[in-house]
Amino acid sequence: MEGLMGFVRSPAATPIVRRSLFYASKSKKNSWLRAKLNAENDPLLQAATSAASLRFQEMHRPEPLFVDPYAGCLVHPDVQMDLKECSHQYCLATKFIDDNLLSTVNHIDGLKQVVLLTDGMDTRPYRLNWPTSTVIFDISSERIFKKSAEKLQGVGAKVPRNCLFLHVPLESSDIQHSLYAKGFNGNQPSIWAIQGLPVMTLANFKEILLVASSLAMSGCLFLGELPAWLAETEIGTKPSTEKWTNKLFMSNGFRVDLVGYDEVAKSLGKEESPGEYKNILFVAEQLQFSDDQMETWRRELQRVEEEGDEEGFEEL
């Protein structure tokens, strides 16, 4: 895929025409995220804070992969610093996603739509240099997002000028409808990225894929990290993981490539941190038309048919 840090994009495929889907999450109420949790013992908050801590530590390395000036307000003041020479896989993935998001939106004319599926503490809307007319949608836990938003506002974090940042609660009963309500347009290009989103079950991720498949135009990209356990196989058995991932994504209209963290590290001139990391890094391309594209095509076909009927009537 051209522009993806040296990873070659395969030739554009002919879009697959499919029936328009109903709102992907309408019958699924996302009950998996509605459990009441103690704020002092919240696993989602702990996971998001741990990720922010890794970004904070990366920023203080002699040659950081990226700079996150806002991570400090999201972590505990006494966070332990681990400045080993090797780069943590999470930070390698963060850099990979950052670069590909910017590379993609900078090649889109007009309105640019970015959908981030996050842990609620993603600082990309503030720290990345988004081009003018970029609309960023963050889908994450509402309680985590609110906590981080307060802290970020406290340190003066702002999105770039002439850009728009909108939050869509992961707890929404219908995420697809919520995105539409916020102004998402399936007839405009978009790029989707997932990192840190609390995926509890395989069914949860299938819902996410269904939403992306319904909204993303043909040719749009979906990239990021997935928990390796979703593949129901050990992370070391890459052929099995690839086969499972290909089947899952293709069933939703995406062609997917797995990206090795060692490949990313090598392309950046870094060394990958030793130890097991139970995530899968991927880049997928939408092969189908979005629901909005299908509706536009249907209306155009109907218009042509009606004009043809009128011409035939006049001849009579």
Coordinates of C-alpha atoms in Angstrom, one line a residue:
M1 CA 0.0 0.0 0.0
E2 CA 1.7 3.1 -1.3
G3 CA 2.8 5.5 1.4
L4 CA 2.5 3.0 4.2
M5 CA 6.1 3.3 5.4
G6 CA 7.5 1.3 2.6
F7 CA 4.8 -1.3 2.5
V8 CA 3.6 -1.7 -1.1
R9 CA -0.1 -1.3 -1.9
S10 CA -1.5 -3.8 -4.3
P11 CA -3.3 -2.6 -7.4
A12 CA -6.8 -1.2 -6.8
A13 CA -9.4 -3.9 -7.0
T14 CA -12.8 -3.6 -8.7
P15 CA -15.3 -2.7 -5.9
I16 CA -17.7 -5.4 -4.9
V17 CA -21.4 -4.4 -5.2
R18 CA -23.5 -5.6 -2.4
R19 CA -26.9 -4.9 -0.9
S20 CA -27.2 -2.0 1.5
L21 CA -27.1 -2.9 5.1
F22 CA -29.4 -1.7 7.9
Y23 CA -27.7 0.2 10.7
A24 CA -25.1 -2.3 11.7
S25 CA -25.5 -2.0 15.5
K26 CA -29.3 -1.4 15.6
S27 CA -30.1 -4.8 17.1
K28 CA -27.0 -4.9 19.3
K29 CA -27.1 -2.7 22.4
N30 CA -23.4 -2.9 23.3
S31 CA -24.4 -4.3 26.7
W32 CA -20.8 -5.6 26.9
L33 CA -19.6 -2.1 27.9
R34 CA -22.4 -1.1 30.3
A35 CA -21.3 -2.8 33.5
K36 CA -21.0 -0.4 36.4
L37 CA -17.4 -0.2 37.5
N38 CA -15.7 1.4 40.5
A39 CA -13.8 4.4 39.2
E40 CA -10.8 3.5 41.4
N41 CA -10.7 0.0 39.9
D42 CA -11.7 0.5 36.3
P43 CA -9.9 -1.9 33.9
L44 CA -10.6 0.3 30.9
L45 CA -9.2 3.3 32.7
Q46 CA -6.1 1.3 33.8
A47 CA -5.5 0.1 30.2
A48 CA -5.8 3.6 28.8
T49 CA -3.5 5.1 31.4
S50 CA -0.9 2.3 30.8
A51 CA -0.9 3.2 27.1
A52 CA -0.6 6.9 27.8
S53 CA 2.3 6.0 30.1
L54 CA 4.1 4.2 27.2
R55 CA 3.7 7.3 25.0
F56 CA 4.9 9.5 27.8
Q57 CA 8.1 7.4 28.2
E58 CA 8.7 7.2 24.5
M59 CA 8.6 11.0 24.3
H60 CA 11.5 11.2 26.8
R61 CA 13.8 8.8 24.9
P62 CA 16.9 10.3 23.3
E63 CA 15.5 9.6 19.8
P64 CA 11.7 9.2 20.2
L65 CA 9.5 7.6 17.6
F66 CA 7.0 10.4 18.2
V67 CA 6.3 13.3 20.6
D68 CA 3.1 13.3 22.6
P69 CA 3.1 16.5 24.6
Y70 CA -0.2 15.7 26.2
A71 CA 0.5 12.2 27.6
G72 CA 1.9 13.6 30.8
C73 CA -1.4 15.0 31.9
L74 CA -3.0 11.6 31.6
V75 CA -0.5 9.5 33.7
H76 CA 0.3 9.4 37.4
P77 CA 2.9 11.9 38.5
D78 CA 5.1 9.1 39.9
V79 CA 5.1 7.0 36.7
Q80 CA 8.2 4.8 36.4
M81 CA 10.4 5.6 33.5
D82 CA 11.8 2.8 31.4
L83 CA 14.0 4.2 28.7
K84 CA 15.5 1.0 27.3
E85 CA 17.1 1.2 23.8
C86 CA 14.5 -1.1 22.3
S87 CA 11.1 0.3 21.2
H88 CA 8.0 -1.1 22.7
Q89 CA 5.6 -2.7 20.2
Y90 CA 2.8 -0.4 21.2
C91 CA 4.9 2.6 20.4
L92 CA 6.0 1.1 17.0
A93 CA 2.3 0.6 16.2
T94 CA 1.5 4.1 17.3
K95 CA 4.1 5.5 15.0
F96 CA 3.0 3.3 12.1
I97 CA -0.6 4.4 12.6
D98 CA 0.3 8.0 12.9
D99 CA 2.3 8.1 9.7
N100 CA -0.3 6.3 7.7
L101 CA -3.2 8.4 8.9
L102 CA -1.4 11.6 7.9
S103 CA -0.1 10.2 4.7
T104 CA -3.6 9.2 3.7
V105 CA -5.5 12.4 4.6
N106 CA -2.9 14.6 3.0
H107 CA -3.7 12.9 -0.3
I108 CA -7.5 13.4 0.0
D109 CA -9.0 16.5 -1.6
G110 CA -11.8 18.4 0.2
L111 CA -13.5 16.9 3.2
K112 CA -11.3 14.4 5.1
Q113 CA -12.9 12.0 7.6
V114 CA -10.9 10.1 10.2
V115 CA -12.5 7.6 12.5
L116 CA -10.5 6.6 15.5
L117 CA -11.6 3.6 17.6
T118 CA -9.7 4.2 20.8
D119 CA -9.3 3.7 24.6
G120 CA -10.6 7.2 25.3
M121 CA -7.2 8.7 25.9
D122 CA -6.0 9.0 22.3
T123 CA -4.2 12.3 21.8
R124 CA -4.0 12.1 18.0
P125 CA -6.7 14.7 17.4
Y126 CA -4.5 17.2 19.3
R127 CA -0.9 16.2 18.6
L128 CA -1.0 15.3 14.9
N129 CA -0.7 18.0 12.2
W130 CA -4.0 17.4 10.5
P131 CA -4.7 19.3 7.2
T132 CA -7.5 21.8 6.8
S133 CA -11.0 20.3 6.6
T134 CA -10.3 17.2 8.6
V135 CA -13.2 15.9 10.7
I136 CA -12.1 13.4 13.4
F137 CA -14.5 11.0 15.0
D138 CA -13.4 9.3 18.2
I139 CA -15.3 6.2 19.2
S140 CA -14.5 5.3 22.8
S141 CA -15.9 4.7 26.2
E142 CA -17.7 7.8 27.3
R143 CA -16.5 7.7 30.9
I144 CA -12.9 7.4 29.9
F145 CA -13.2 10.1 27.2
K146 CA -14.8 12.6 29.7
K147 CA -12.0 12.0 32.2
S148 CA -9.2 12.6 29.6
A149 CA -11.0 15.5 27.9
E150 CA -11.1 17.4 31.2
K151 CA -7.4 16.8 31.7
L152 CA -6.5 17.7 28.1
Q153 CA -8.5 20.9 28.3
G154 CA -6.7 21.8 31.5
V155 CA -3.4 21.8 29.7
G156 CA -4.7 23.7 26.7
A157 CA -4.9 20.9 24.1
K158 CA -6.7 22.0 20.9
V159 CA -7.2 20.4 17.5
P160 CA -5.6 22.2 14.5
R161 CA -7.3 25.2 13.1
N162 CA -10.2 24.5 10.6
C163 CA -10.5 20.9 11.8
L164 CA -13.4 19.4 13.8
F165 CA -13.2 16.8 16.6
L166 CA -16.3 14.8 17.5
H167 CA -16.8 12.1 20.1
V168 CA -19.1 9.1 19.6
P169 CA -19.7 7.1 22.8
L170 CA -18.9 3.4 22.4
E171 CA -22.0 2.7 24.6
S172 CA -24.3 4.1 21.9
S173 CA -27.0 1.6 21.0
D174 CA -26.4 2.3 17.3
I175 CA -22.9 3.5 16.5
Q176 CA -23.5 3.8 12.8
H177 CA -26.5 6.0 13.4
S178 CA -24.5 8.1 15.9
L179 CA -21.8 8.6 13.3
Y180 CA -24.4 9.7 10.8
A181 CA -25.9 12.1 13.4
K182 CA -22.5 13.6 13.9
G183 CA -22.2 14.3 10.2
F184 CA -20.3 11.3 8.8
N185 CA -20.8 11.0 5.0
G186 CA -20.4 7.6 3.4
N187 CA -20.1 9.4 0.0
Q188 CA -16.8 11.0 1.2
P189 CA -13.4 9.4 1.7
S190 CA -12.5 8.2 5.2
I191 CA -9.7 6.3 7.0
W192 CA -10.3 4.2 10.0
A193 CA -7.8 3.3 12.8
I194 CA -8.2 1.1 15.8
Q195 CA -5.8 1.1 18.8
G196 CA -6.8 0.5 22.4
L197 CA -10.5 0.0 21.8
P198 CA -11.8 -2.4 24.5
V199 CA -12.8 -5.4 22.3
M200 CA -14.3 -8.0 24.7
T201 CA -15.4 -10.7 22.3
L202 CA -15.1 -11.7 18.7
A203 CA -18.7 -10.6 18.2
N204 CA -17.8 -7.1 19.3
F205 CA -15.1 -6.8 16.6
K206 CA -17.4 -8.2 14.0
E207 CA -19.8 -5.4 14.9
I208 CA -17.0 -2.9 14.4
L209 CA -16.1 -4.4 11.0
L210 CA -19.7 -4.3 9.9
V211 CA -20.0 -0.6 10.8
A212 CA -16.8 0.2 8.9
S213 CA -17.9 -1.9 6.0
S214 CA -21.2 -0.1 5.8
L215 CA -19.7 3.4 6.0
A216 CA -16.3 3.4 4.4
M217 CA -16.2 4.1 0.6
S218 CA -14.5 1.6 -1.7
G219 CA -10.8 2.0 -1.5
C220 CA -10.7 3.4 2.0
L221 CA -8.3 2.0 4.6
F222 CA -8.8 0.4 8.0
L223 CA -5.7 -0.1 10.0
G224 CA -4.5 -0.6 13.5
E225 CA -4.1 -3.2 16.3
L226 CA -6.2 -6.2 17.3
P227 CA -5.9 -8.5 20.3
A228 CA -4.2 -11.7 19.1
W229 CA -6.6 -13.9 21.0
L230 CA -9.3 -13.0 18.5
A231 CA -7.6 -15.3 16.1
E232 CA -8.1 -18.2 18.5
T233 CA -4.6 -19.2 17.9
E234 CA -1.1 -18.6 19.3
I235 CA 0.6 -15.4 18.1
G236 CA 3.6 -17.4 17.1
T237 CA 1.7 -19.4 14.5
K238 CA 1.5 -16.6 11.9
P239 CA 0.2 -18.7 8.9
S240 CA -2.9 -19.7 11.0
T241 CA -3.4 -16.1 12.2
E242 CA -3.1 -14.8 8.6
K243 CA -5.6 -17.3 7.3
W244 CA -8.1 -16.5 10.1
T245 CA -7.7 -12.8 9.7
N246 CA -8.1 -12.9 5.9
K247 CA -11.3 -14.9 6.2
L248 CA -12.7 -12.5 8.9
F249 CA -11.9 -9.3 7.0
M250 CA -12.9 -10.6 3.5
S251 CA -16.3 -11.7 4.9
N252 CA -16.8 -8.0 5.5
G253 CA -15.4 -6.8 2.2
F254 CA -11.9 -5.9 3.3
R255 CA -8.6 -7.2 1.9
V256 CA -6.1 -7.3 4.8
D257 CA -2.4 -7.5 5.2
L258 CA -0.7 -8.3 8.5
V259 CA 2.3 -6.2 9.4
G260 CA 5.2 -7.5 11.5
Y261 CA 6.3 -5.2 14.4
D262 CA 9.8 -6.2 13.5
E263 CA 9.2 -4.9 9.9
V264 CA 8.1 -1.6 11.3
A265 CA 11.1 -1.4 13.7
K266 CA 13.5 -2.2 10.8
S267 CA 11.9 0.5 8.6
L268 CA 12.4 3.0 11.3
G269 CA 16.0 2.0 12.1
K270 CA 14.9 0.7 15.6
E271 CA 15.0 -2.5 17.5
E272 CA 11.9 -4.2 18.7
S273 CA 11.5 -4.7 22.4
P274 CA 11.9 -8.4 23.4
G275 CA 9.1 -10.3 24.9
E276 CA 5.6 -11.4 23.9
Y277 CA 3.2 -8.8 22.7
K278 CA -0.3 -10.1 22.2
N279 CA -1.6 -7.8 19.4
I280 CA -1.9 -8.0 15.6
L281 CA -0.9 -5.1 13.4
F282 CA -2.9 -4.9 10.2
V283 CA -3.8 -2.7 7.2
A284 CA -7.0 -3.4 5.3
E285 CA -8.6 -2.0 2.2
Q286 CA -12.3 -1.7 1.6
L287 CA -13.3 -3.5 -1.6
Q288 CA -17.1 -2.8 -1.4
F289 CA -19.2 0.3 -1.9
S290 CA -20.5 2.0 1.2
D291 CA -24.2 2.1 1.9
D292 CA -24.3 5.7 0.8
Q293 CA -22.5 4.9 -2.4
M294 CA -25.0 2.1 -3.0
E295 CA -27.9 4.4 -2.4
T296 CA -26.5 7.0 -4.7
W297 CA -26.1 4.4 -7.4
R298 CA -29.6 3.1 -6.8
R299 CA -31.1 6.6 -7.2
E300 CA -29.1 7.3 -10.3
L301 CA -30.3 4.0 -11.8
Q302 CA -33.9 4.8 -10.9
R303 CA -33.5 8.3 -12.5
V304 CA -32.2 6.8 -15.7
E305 CA -35.0 4.2 -15.8
E306 CA -37.7 6.9 -15.2
E307 CA -36.2 9.1 -18.0
G308 CA -36.2 6.1 -20.3
D309 CA -39.9 5.4 -19.5
E310 CA -40.8 9.1 -20.2
E311 CA -39.0 9.0 -23.6
G312 CA -40.7 5.8 -24.6
F313 CA -44.1 7.3 -23.7
E314 CA -43.4 10.4 -25.8
E315 CA -42.6 8.2 -28.8
L316 CA -45.9 6.5 -28.5

